[in-house]
Coordinates of C-alpha atoms in Angstrom, one line a residue:
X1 CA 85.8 180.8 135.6
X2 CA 87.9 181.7 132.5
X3 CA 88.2 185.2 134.0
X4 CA 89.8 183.8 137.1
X5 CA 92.4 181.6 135.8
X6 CA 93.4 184.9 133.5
X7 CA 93.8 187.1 136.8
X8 CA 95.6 184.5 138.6
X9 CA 97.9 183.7 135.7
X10 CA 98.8 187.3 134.9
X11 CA 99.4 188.2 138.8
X12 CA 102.0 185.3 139.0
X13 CA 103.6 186.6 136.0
X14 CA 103.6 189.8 137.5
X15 CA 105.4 188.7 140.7
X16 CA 108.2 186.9 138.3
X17 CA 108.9 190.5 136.5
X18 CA 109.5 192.0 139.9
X19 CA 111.4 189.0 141.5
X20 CA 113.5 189.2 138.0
X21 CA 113.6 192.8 138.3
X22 CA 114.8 192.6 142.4
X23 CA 111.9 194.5 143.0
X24 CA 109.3 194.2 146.2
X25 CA 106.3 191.9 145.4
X26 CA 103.1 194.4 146.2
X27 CA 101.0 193.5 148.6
X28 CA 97.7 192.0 147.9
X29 CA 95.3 194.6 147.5
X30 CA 97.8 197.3 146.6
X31 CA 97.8 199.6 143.7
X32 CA 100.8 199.0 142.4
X33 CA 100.3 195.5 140.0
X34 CA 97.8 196.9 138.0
X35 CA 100.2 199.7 137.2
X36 CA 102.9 196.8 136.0
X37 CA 100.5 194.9 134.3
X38 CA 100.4 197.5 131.2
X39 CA 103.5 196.4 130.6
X40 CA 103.4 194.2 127.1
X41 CA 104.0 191.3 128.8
X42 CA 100.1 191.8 130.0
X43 CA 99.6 190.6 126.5
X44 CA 100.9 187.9 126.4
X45 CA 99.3 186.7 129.5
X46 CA 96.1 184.3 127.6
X47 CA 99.1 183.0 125.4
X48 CA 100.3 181.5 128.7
X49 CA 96.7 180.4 129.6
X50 CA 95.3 179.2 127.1
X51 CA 94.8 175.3 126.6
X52 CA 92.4 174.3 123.7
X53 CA 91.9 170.9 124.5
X54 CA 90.6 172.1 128.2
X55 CA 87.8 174.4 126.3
X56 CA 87.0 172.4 123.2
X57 CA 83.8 171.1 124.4
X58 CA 83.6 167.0 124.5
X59 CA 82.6 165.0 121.0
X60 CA 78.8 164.0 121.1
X61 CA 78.6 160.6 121.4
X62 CA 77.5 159.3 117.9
X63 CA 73.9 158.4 117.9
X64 CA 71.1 156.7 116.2
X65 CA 67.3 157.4 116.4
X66 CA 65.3 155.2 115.9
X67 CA 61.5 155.7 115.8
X68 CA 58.9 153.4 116.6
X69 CA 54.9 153.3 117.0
X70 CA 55.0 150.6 120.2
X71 CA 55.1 150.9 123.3
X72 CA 56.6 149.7 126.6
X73 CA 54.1 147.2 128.5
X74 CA 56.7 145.9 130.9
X75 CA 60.4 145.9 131.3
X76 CA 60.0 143.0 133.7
X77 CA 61.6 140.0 132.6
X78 CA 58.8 137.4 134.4
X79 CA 56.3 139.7 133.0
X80 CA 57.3 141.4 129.2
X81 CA 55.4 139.7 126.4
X82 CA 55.0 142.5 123.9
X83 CA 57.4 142.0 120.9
X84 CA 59.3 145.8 121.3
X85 CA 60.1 144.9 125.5
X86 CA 61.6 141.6 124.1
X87 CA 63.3 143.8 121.0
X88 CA 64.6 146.3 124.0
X89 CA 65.7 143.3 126.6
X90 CA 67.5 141.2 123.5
X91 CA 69.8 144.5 123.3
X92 CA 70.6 144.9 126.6
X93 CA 70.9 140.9 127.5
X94 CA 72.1 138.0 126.0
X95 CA 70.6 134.4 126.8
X96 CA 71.9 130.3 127.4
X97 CA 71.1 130.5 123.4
X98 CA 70.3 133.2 121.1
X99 CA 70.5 133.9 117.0
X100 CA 73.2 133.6 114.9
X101 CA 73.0 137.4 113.5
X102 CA 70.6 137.8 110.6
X103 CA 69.0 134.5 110.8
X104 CA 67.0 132.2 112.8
X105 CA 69.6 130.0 113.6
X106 CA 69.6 129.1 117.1
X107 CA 73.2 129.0 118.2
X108 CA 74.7 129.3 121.7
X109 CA 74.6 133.3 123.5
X110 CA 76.7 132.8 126.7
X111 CA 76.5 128.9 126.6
X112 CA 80.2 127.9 125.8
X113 CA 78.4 125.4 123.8
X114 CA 75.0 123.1 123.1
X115 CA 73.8 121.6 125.8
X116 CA 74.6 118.1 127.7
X117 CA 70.7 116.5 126.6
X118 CA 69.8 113.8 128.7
X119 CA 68.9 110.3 127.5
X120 CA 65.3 110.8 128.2
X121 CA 65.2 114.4 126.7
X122 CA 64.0 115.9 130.4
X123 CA 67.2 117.6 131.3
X124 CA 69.7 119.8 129.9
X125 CA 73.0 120.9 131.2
X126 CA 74.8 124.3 129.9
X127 CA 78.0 125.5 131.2
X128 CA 78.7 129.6 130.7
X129 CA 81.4 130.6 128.8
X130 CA 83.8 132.8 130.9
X131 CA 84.1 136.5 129.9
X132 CA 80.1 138.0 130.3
X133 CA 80.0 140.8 132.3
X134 CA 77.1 143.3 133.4
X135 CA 77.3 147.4 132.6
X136 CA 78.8 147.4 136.9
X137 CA 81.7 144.9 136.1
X138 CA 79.5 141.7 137.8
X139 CA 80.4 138.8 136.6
X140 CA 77.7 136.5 135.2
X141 CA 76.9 133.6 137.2
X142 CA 75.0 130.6 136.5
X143 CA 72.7 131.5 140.0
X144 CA 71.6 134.9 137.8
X145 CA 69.4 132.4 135.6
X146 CA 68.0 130.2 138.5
X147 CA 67.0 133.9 139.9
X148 CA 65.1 134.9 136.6
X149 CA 63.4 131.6 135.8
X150 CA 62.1 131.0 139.6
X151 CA 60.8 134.7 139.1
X152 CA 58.9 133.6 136.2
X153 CA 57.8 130.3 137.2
X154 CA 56.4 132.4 140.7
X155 CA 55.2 135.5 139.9
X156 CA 52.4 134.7 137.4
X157 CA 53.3 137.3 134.7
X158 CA 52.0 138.2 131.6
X159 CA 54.4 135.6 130.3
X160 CA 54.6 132.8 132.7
X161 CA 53.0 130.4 130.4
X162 CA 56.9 130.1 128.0
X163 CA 57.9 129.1 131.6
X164 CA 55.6 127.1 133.7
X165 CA 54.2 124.7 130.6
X166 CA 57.9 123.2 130.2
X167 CA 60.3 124.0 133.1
X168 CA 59.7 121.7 136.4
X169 CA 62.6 123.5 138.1
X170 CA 66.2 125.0 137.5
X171 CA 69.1 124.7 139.8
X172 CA 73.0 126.0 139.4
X173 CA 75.2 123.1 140.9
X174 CA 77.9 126.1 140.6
X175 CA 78.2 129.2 138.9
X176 CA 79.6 128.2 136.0
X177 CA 76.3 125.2 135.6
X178 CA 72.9 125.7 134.9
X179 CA 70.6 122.4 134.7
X180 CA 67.0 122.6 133.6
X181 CA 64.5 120.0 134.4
X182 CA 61.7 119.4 132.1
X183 CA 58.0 118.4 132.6
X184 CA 58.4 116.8 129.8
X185 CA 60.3 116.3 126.5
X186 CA 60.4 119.4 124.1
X187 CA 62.4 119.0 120.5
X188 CA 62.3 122.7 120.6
X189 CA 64.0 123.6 123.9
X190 CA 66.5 125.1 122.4
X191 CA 64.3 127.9 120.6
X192 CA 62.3 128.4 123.7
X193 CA 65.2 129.2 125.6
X194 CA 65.6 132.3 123.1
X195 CA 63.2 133.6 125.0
X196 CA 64.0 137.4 127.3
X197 CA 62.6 135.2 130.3
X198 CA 65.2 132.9 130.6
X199 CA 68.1 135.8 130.9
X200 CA 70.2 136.4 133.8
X201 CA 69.5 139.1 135.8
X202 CA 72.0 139.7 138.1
X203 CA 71.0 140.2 142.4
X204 CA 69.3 143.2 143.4
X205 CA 68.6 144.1 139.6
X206 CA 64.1 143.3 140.7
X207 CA 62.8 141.7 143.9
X208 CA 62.2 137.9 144.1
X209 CA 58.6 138.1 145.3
X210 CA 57.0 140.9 143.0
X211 CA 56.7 142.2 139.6
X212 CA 58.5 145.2 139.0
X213 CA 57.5 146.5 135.3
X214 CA 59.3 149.8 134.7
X215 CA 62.6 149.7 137.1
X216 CA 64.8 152.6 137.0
X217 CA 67.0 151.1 134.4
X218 CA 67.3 147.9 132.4
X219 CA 70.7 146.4 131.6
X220 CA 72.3 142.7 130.9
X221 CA 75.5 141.0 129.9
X222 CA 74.5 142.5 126.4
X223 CA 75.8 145.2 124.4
X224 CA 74.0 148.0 125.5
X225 CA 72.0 149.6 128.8
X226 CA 69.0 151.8 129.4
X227 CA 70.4 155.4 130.8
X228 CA 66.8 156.8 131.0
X229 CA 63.6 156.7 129.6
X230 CA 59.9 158.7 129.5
X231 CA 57.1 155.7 128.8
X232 CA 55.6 156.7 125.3
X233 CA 58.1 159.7 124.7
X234 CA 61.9 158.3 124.3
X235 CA 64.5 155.7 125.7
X236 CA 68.3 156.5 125.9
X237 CA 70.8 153.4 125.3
X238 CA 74.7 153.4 126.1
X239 CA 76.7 151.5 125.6
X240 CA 77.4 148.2 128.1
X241 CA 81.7 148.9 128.3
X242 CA 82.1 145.6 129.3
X243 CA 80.5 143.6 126.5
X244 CA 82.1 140.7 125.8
X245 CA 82.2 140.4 121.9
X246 CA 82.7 144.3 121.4
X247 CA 81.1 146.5 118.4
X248 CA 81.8 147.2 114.9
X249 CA 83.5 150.2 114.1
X250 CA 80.8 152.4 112.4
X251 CA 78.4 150.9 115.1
X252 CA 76.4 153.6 117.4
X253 CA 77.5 155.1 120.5
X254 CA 74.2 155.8 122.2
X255 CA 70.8 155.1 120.9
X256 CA 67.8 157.0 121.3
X257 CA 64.7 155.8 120.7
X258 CA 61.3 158.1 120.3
X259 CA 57.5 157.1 120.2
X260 CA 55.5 158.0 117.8
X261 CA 51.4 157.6 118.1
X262 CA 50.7 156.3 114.2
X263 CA 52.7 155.4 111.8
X264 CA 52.3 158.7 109.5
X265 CA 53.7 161.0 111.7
X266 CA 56.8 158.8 111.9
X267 CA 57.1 158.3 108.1
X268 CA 57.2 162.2 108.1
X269 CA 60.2 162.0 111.0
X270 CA 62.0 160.0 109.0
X271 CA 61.5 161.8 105.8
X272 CA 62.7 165.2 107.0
X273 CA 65.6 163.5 108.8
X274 CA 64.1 164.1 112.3
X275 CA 64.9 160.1 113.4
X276 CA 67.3 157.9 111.2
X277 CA 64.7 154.5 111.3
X278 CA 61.3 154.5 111.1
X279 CA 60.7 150.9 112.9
X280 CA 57.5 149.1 113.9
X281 CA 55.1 149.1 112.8
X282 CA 54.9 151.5 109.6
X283 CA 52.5 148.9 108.1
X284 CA 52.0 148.3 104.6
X285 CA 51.0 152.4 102.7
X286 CA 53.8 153.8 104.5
X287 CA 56.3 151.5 104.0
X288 CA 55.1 151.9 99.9
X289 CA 55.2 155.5 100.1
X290 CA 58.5 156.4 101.8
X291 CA 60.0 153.6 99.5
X292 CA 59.6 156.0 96.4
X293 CA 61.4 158.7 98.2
X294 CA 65.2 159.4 97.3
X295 CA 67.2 159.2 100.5
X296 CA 65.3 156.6 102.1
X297 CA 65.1 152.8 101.7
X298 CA 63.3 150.6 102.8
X299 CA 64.5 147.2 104.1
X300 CA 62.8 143.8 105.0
X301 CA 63.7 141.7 107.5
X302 CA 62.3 138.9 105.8
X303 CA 59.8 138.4 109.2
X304 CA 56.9 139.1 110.1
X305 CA 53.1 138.3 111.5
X306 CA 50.2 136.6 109.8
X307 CA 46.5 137.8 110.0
X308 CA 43.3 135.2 110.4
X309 CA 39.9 134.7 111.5
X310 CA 39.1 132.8 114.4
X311 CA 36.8 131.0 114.6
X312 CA 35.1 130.1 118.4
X313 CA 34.3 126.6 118.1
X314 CA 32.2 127.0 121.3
X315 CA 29.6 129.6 119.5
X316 CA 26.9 129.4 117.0
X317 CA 27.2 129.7 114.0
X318 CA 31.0 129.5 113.7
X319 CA 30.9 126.2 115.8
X320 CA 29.1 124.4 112.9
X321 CA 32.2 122.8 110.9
X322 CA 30.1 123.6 107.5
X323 CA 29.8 127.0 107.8
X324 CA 33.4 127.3 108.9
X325 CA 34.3 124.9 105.4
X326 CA 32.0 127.3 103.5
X327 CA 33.9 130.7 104.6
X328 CA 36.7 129.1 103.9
X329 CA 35.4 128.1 100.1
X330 CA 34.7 131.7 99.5
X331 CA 37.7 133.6 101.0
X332 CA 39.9 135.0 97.8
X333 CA 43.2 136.1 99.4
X334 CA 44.3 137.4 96.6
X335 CA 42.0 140.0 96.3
X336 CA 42.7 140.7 99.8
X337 CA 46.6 141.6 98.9
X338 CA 45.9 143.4 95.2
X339 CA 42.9 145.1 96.2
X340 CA 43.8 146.5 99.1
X341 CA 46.9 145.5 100.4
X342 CA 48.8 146.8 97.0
X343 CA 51.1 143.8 97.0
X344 CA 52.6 144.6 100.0
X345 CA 51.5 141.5 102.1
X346 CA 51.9 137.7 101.0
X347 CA 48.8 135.5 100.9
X348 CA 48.9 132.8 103.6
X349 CA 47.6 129.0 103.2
X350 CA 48.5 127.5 106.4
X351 CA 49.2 129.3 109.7
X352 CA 52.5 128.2 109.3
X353 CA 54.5 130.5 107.1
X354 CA 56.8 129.1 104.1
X355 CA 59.7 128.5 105.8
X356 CA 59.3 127.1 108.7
X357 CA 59.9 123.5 109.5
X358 CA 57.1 121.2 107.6
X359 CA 55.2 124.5 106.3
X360 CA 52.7 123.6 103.7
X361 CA 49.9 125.1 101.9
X362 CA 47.1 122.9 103.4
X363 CA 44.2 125.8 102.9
X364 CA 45.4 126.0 99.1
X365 CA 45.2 122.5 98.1
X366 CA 41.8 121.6 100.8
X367 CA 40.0 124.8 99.5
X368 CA 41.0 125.9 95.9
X369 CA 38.6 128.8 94.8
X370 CA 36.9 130.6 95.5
X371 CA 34.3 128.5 94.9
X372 CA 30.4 129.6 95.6
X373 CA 29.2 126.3 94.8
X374 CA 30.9 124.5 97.1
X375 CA 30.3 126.9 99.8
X376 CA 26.3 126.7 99.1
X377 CA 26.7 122.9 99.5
X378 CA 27.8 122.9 102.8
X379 CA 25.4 125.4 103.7
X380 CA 22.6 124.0 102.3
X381 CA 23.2 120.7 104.2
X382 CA 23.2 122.8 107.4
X383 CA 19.7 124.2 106.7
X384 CA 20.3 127.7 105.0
X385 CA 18.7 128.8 102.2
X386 CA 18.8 132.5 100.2
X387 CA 15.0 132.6 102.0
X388 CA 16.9 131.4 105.3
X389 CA 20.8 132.9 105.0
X390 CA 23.4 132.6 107.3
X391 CA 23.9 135.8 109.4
X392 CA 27.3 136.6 111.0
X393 CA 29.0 139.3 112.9
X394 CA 32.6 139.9 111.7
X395 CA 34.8 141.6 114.5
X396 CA 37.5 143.7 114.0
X397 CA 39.9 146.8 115.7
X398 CA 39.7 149.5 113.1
X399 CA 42.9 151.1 114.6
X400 CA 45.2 148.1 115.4
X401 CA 46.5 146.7 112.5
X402 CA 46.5 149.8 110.8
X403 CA 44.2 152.0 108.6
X404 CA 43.7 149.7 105.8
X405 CA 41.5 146.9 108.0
X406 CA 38.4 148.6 107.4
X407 CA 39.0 148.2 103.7
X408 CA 40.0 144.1 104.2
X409 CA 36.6 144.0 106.0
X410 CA 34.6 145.5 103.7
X411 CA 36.8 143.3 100.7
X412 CA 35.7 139.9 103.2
X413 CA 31.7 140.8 103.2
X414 CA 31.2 141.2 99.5
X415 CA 33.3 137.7 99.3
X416 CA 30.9 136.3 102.0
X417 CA 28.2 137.4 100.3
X418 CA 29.1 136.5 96.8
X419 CA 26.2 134.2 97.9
X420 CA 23.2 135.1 98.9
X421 CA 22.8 132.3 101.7
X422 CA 25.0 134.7 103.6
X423 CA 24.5 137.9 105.4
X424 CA 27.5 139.9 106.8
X425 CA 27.6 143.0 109.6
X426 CA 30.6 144.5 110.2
X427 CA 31.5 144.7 113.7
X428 CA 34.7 147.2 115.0
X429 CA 35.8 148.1 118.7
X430 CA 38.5 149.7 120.2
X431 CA 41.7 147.5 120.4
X432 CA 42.0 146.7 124.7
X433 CA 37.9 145.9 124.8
X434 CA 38.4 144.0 121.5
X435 CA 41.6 142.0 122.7
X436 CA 40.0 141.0 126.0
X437 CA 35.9 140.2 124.2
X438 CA 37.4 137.8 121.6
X439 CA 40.2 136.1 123.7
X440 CA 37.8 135.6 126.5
X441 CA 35.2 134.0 124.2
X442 CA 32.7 136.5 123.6
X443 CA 32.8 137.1 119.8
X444 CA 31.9 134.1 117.1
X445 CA 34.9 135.2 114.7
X446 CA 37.1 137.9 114.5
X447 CA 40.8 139.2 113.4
X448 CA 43.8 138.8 114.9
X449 CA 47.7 139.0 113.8
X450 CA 50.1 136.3 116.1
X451 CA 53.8 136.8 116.1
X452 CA 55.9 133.6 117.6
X453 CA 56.7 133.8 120.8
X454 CA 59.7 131.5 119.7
X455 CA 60.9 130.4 116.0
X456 CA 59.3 127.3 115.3
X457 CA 56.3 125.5 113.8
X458 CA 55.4 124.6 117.2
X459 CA 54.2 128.0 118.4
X460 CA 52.0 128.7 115.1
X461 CA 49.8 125.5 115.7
X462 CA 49.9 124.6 119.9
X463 CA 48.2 128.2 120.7
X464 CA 45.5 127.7 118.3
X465 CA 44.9 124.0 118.3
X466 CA 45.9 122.1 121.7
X467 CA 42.9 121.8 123.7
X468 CA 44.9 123.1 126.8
X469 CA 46.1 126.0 125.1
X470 CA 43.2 127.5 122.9
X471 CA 40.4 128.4 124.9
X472 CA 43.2 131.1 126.3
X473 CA 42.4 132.7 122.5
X474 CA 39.1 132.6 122.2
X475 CA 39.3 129.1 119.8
X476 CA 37.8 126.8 122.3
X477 CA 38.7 123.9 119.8
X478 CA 39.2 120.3 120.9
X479 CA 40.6 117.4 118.6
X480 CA 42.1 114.4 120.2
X481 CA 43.5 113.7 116.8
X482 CA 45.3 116.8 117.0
X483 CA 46.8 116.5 120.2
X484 CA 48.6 113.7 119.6
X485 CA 50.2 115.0 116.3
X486 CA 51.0 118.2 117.9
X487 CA 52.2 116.5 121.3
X488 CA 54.3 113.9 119.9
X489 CA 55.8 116.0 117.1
X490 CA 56.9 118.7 120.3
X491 CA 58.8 115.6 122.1
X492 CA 60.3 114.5 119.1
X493 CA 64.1 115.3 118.5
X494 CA 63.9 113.9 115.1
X495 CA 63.4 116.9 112.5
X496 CA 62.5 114.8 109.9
X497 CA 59.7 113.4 112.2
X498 CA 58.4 116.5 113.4
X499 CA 58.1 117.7 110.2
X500 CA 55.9 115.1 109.2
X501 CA 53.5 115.1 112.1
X502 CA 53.6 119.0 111.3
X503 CA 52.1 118.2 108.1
X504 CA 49.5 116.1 108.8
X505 CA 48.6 118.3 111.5
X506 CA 48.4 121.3 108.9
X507 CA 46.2 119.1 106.8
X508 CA 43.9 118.3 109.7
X509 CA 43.5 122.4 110.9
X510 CA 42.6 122.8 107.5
X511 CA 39.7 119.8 107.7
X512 CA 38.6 121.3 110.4
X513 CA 39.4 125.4 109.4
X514 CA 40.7 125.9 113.5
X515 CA 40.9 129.4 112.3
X516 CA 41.4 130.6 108.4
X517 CA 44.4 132.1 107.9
X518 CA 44.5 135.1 105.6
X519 CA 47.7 136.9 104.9
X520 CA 51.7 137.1 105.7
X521 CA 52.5 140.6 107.0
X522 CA 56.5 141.3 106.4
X523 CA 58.0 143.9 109.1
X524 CA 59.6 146.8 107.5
X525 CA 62.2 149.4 108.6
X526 CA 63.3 152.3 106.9
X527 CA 65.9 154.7 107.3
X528 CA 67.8 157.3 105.9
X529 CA 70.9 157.4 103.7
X530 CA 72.3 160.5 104.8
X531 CA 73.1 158.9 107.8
X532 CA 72.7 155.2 107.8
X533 CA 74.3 152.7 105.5
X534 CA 72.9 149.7 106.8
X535 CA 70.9 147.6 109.1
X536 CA 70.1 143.8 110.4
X537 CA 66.9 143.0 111.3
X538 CA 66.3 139.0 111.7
X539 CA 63.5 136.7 110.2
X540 CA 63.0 136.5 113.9
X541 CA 62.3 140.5 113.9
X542 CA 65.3 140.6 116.1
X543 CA 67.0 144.4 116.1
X544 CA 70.5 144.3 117.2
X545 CA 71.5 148.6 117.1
X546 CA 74.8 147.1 117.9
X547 CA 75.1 146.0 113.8
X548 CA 73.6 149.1 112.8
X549 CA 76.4 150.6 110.2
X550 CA 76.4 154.4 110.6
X551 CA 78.1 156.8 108.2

């Protein structure tokens, strides 16, 4: 092409000599230019042509990598409920109410404010603030939330439950309203409307009466919008240009993000500068190895998920309350970090982390120890003996929650059987026949790790101990004296209330041991210097790329 545009140039410069000089313009096809062109005007010919911006190729976009060892399960907003699909939809869409940056503070996202709250707490009103717009130009409208609530309420996803246990229905009286209507009253509405399936999704974007979980693209009103993406190899993100709050000035230009199968292999990318974040989940040895490594650090978004035993209430032996009192007498969590955790996990006392509204330390103060004694009391009253001990299976994945759960397991038998009225076997099976055996009620006890679904106390006690909710994870408990705690303290818009009724609640799971609680995982990330200066990462485990500060 460059070749062209020379010939052209230098044939019209030719037929200006020979107009300038009154001579005849040769034909084309003649013999006779070629013999003017050696003239050393010729020469001068690519000074004429030459433009540099027109050949300087374009500036790369400036990008981020960011690594990460999850995966996509759905990119269907009535159907996502692993924690990197909501990380991926919170980037690309913005909710009625969101997080302030860097915090759990619910504050409004495209709500122009908090919400009109009915007297009887079973409606709320939200008006949109003007300005949101989609990657197209669209403008949001208040119908684009009726749309993606009715899908969830309909289409029985994998996280229909956030939607059908508190919304009766949801109707836009015009497109700048959006009214909920509640089965009932919920003091924490306003944190479960954080959640990725109550974002707008605009017409057309998935069809009304089917689940559509990996679409071409994904995009929102939010700052950025999936260009492409290869399930378990990499995701491209540009930016959304009509994002209403605009970016920082270092922030990235595109993001990539690539998949990585365990976490070694991405401490390694990120090491030799292959990705710029290592992200999810580099569990606790890598995280302590690449934070002695010049170059890199390592950052904690102060959030995380906890680990504990459940305990199916509906099986022998873990359905006899002393046995579950005795484990609990005998557990030394402390061990559990130093040993073989290397301080890189907290000790946990209640399933409600420190921080969270009405948290206490009810396992601490109802089971100081470990005690042996105590533990052979109770098991001596329900008929076991050294002659005649206690023998459990303890289930675990040996993959999922990284390499060092073999080690906790073997660390949890020798404190079982610091006694010898207990007798421990091991148990391990591969995470998806795992998942599915012990939430469908086929193992006695066994290990998992929650993360919220939304921040608050709420959602670290209701899964585990309302009767209507727990026999969905393998609990099977019942306490009416528990359901009214946990039920009135969710209608209650009095924080000072709830936390209260949060407390005894927390005192009564402990009674009981629901499940036992074991340790507080923190979520790491860590990138490179070189090319990153800084990140934010909420207690919520909320990435915005959009506040990533590049160098």
């Amino acid at each position: 092409m460059k070749k062209s545009l020379y010939l052209v140039a230098l044939l019209a410069l030719v037929a200006a000599m020979l107009v300038a000089c009154g001579g005849a313009t040769p034909a084309p096809g003649t013999t006779e230019a070629p013999a003017e062109t050696e003239a050393p005007a010729a020469t001068e010919a690519p000074e004429e042509t030459e433009a540099p911006a027109a050949t300087e190729a374009p500036a790369e976009p400036r990008t981020v990598i960011i690594g990460t060892t999850d995966q996509i399960s759905s990119l269907d907003y009535a159907d996502a409920y692993a924690t990197h699909d909501w990380e991926l939809m919170r980037n690309v869409n913005v909710g009625l109410m969101t997080f302030a940056p860097g915090t759990v503070e619910v504050v409004p996202g495209v709500a122009a404010d908090f919400p009109e709250i009915s007297e009887d707490g079973l409606t709320y009103t939200f008006k949109i603030a003007p300005g949101w717009k989609y990657p197209d130009g669209r403008e949001l409208v208040a119908g684009d939330f009726v749309r993606s609530v009715n899908r969830a309420l309909t289409l029985n996803g994998d996280v229909a439950g956030l939607a059908v246990s508190y919304v009766e229905s949801v109707e836009a009286p015009d497109d700048e309203t959006v009214v909920f209507h509640l089965l009932a009253p919920r003091g924490d509405f306003l944190q479960i409307l954080t959640g990725t399936l109550y974002m707008p999704i605009p017409e057309g974007a998935y069809p009304d009466d089917e689940l559509n979980k990996f679409p071409e693209t994904l995009f929102g009103v939010g700052a950025w919008q999936v260009t492409s993406y290869t399930v378990n190899e990499q995701m491209v993100l540009e930016r959304n240009p009509n994002y209403k709050l605009g970016f920082p000035e270092n922030a990235p230009e595109r993001v990539i993000i690539r998949y990585f199968t365990d976490a070694t292999q991405m401490g390694l990318a990120v090491e030799n500068g292959e990705i710029d974040i290592a992200w999810r989940i580099l569990g606790p040895t890598e995280v302590q190895r690449l934070s002695t490594i010049e170059g890199l650090t390592a950052y904690n978004s102060g959030g995380g998920g906890i680990r504990y035993l459940v305990f199916n209430h509906a099986l022998e032996p873990s359905s006899d309350k002393n046995v579950r009192q005795a484990i609990a007498f005998l557990i030394d969590r402390d061990e559990i970090v130093d040993r073989v955790m290397q301080g890189m996990v907290e000790p946990l006392y209640s399933m409600v982390p420190p921080g969270f509204l009405g948290a206490n330390e009810a396992f601490l103060d109802r089971y100081p120890g470990p005690d042996v004694a105590a533990a052979e009391e109770l098991l001596a009253a329900s008929g076991y003996s050294a002659d005649n001990p206690l023998t459990i299976d303890l289930w675990y994945p040996p993959e999922h929650y990284g390499v060092l759960a073999a080690q906790i397991f073997e660390v949890l038998k020798q404190q079982l059987e610091a006694t010898p009225f207990i007798k421990v076997t091991l148990q391990s099976q591969e995470w998806s026949t795992y998942i599915d055996a012990g939430t469908s009620g086929e193992y006695p006890i066994f290990y998992l790790g929650w993360f919220y679904d939304y921040p608050d106390t709420s959602n670290y006690l209701e899964p585990f101990a309302l009767s209507s909710s727990s026999p969905y994870l393998g609990v099977n408990y019942s306490n009416p004296e528990m359901d009214a705690l946990l039920q009135q303290a969710s209608a209650s818009t009095d924080q000072e209330e709830r936390a209260a009724l949060y407390e005894q609640a927390q005192n009564l799971y402990a009674e009981d041991v629901v499940t036992l609680p074991l340790t507080f995982e923190a979520e790491y990330a860590v990138f490179n210097n070189a090319t990153i200066e800084d990140i934010v990462i909420t207690p919520a485990v909320i990435f915005q790329y959009e506040l990533i500060k590049m160098k």
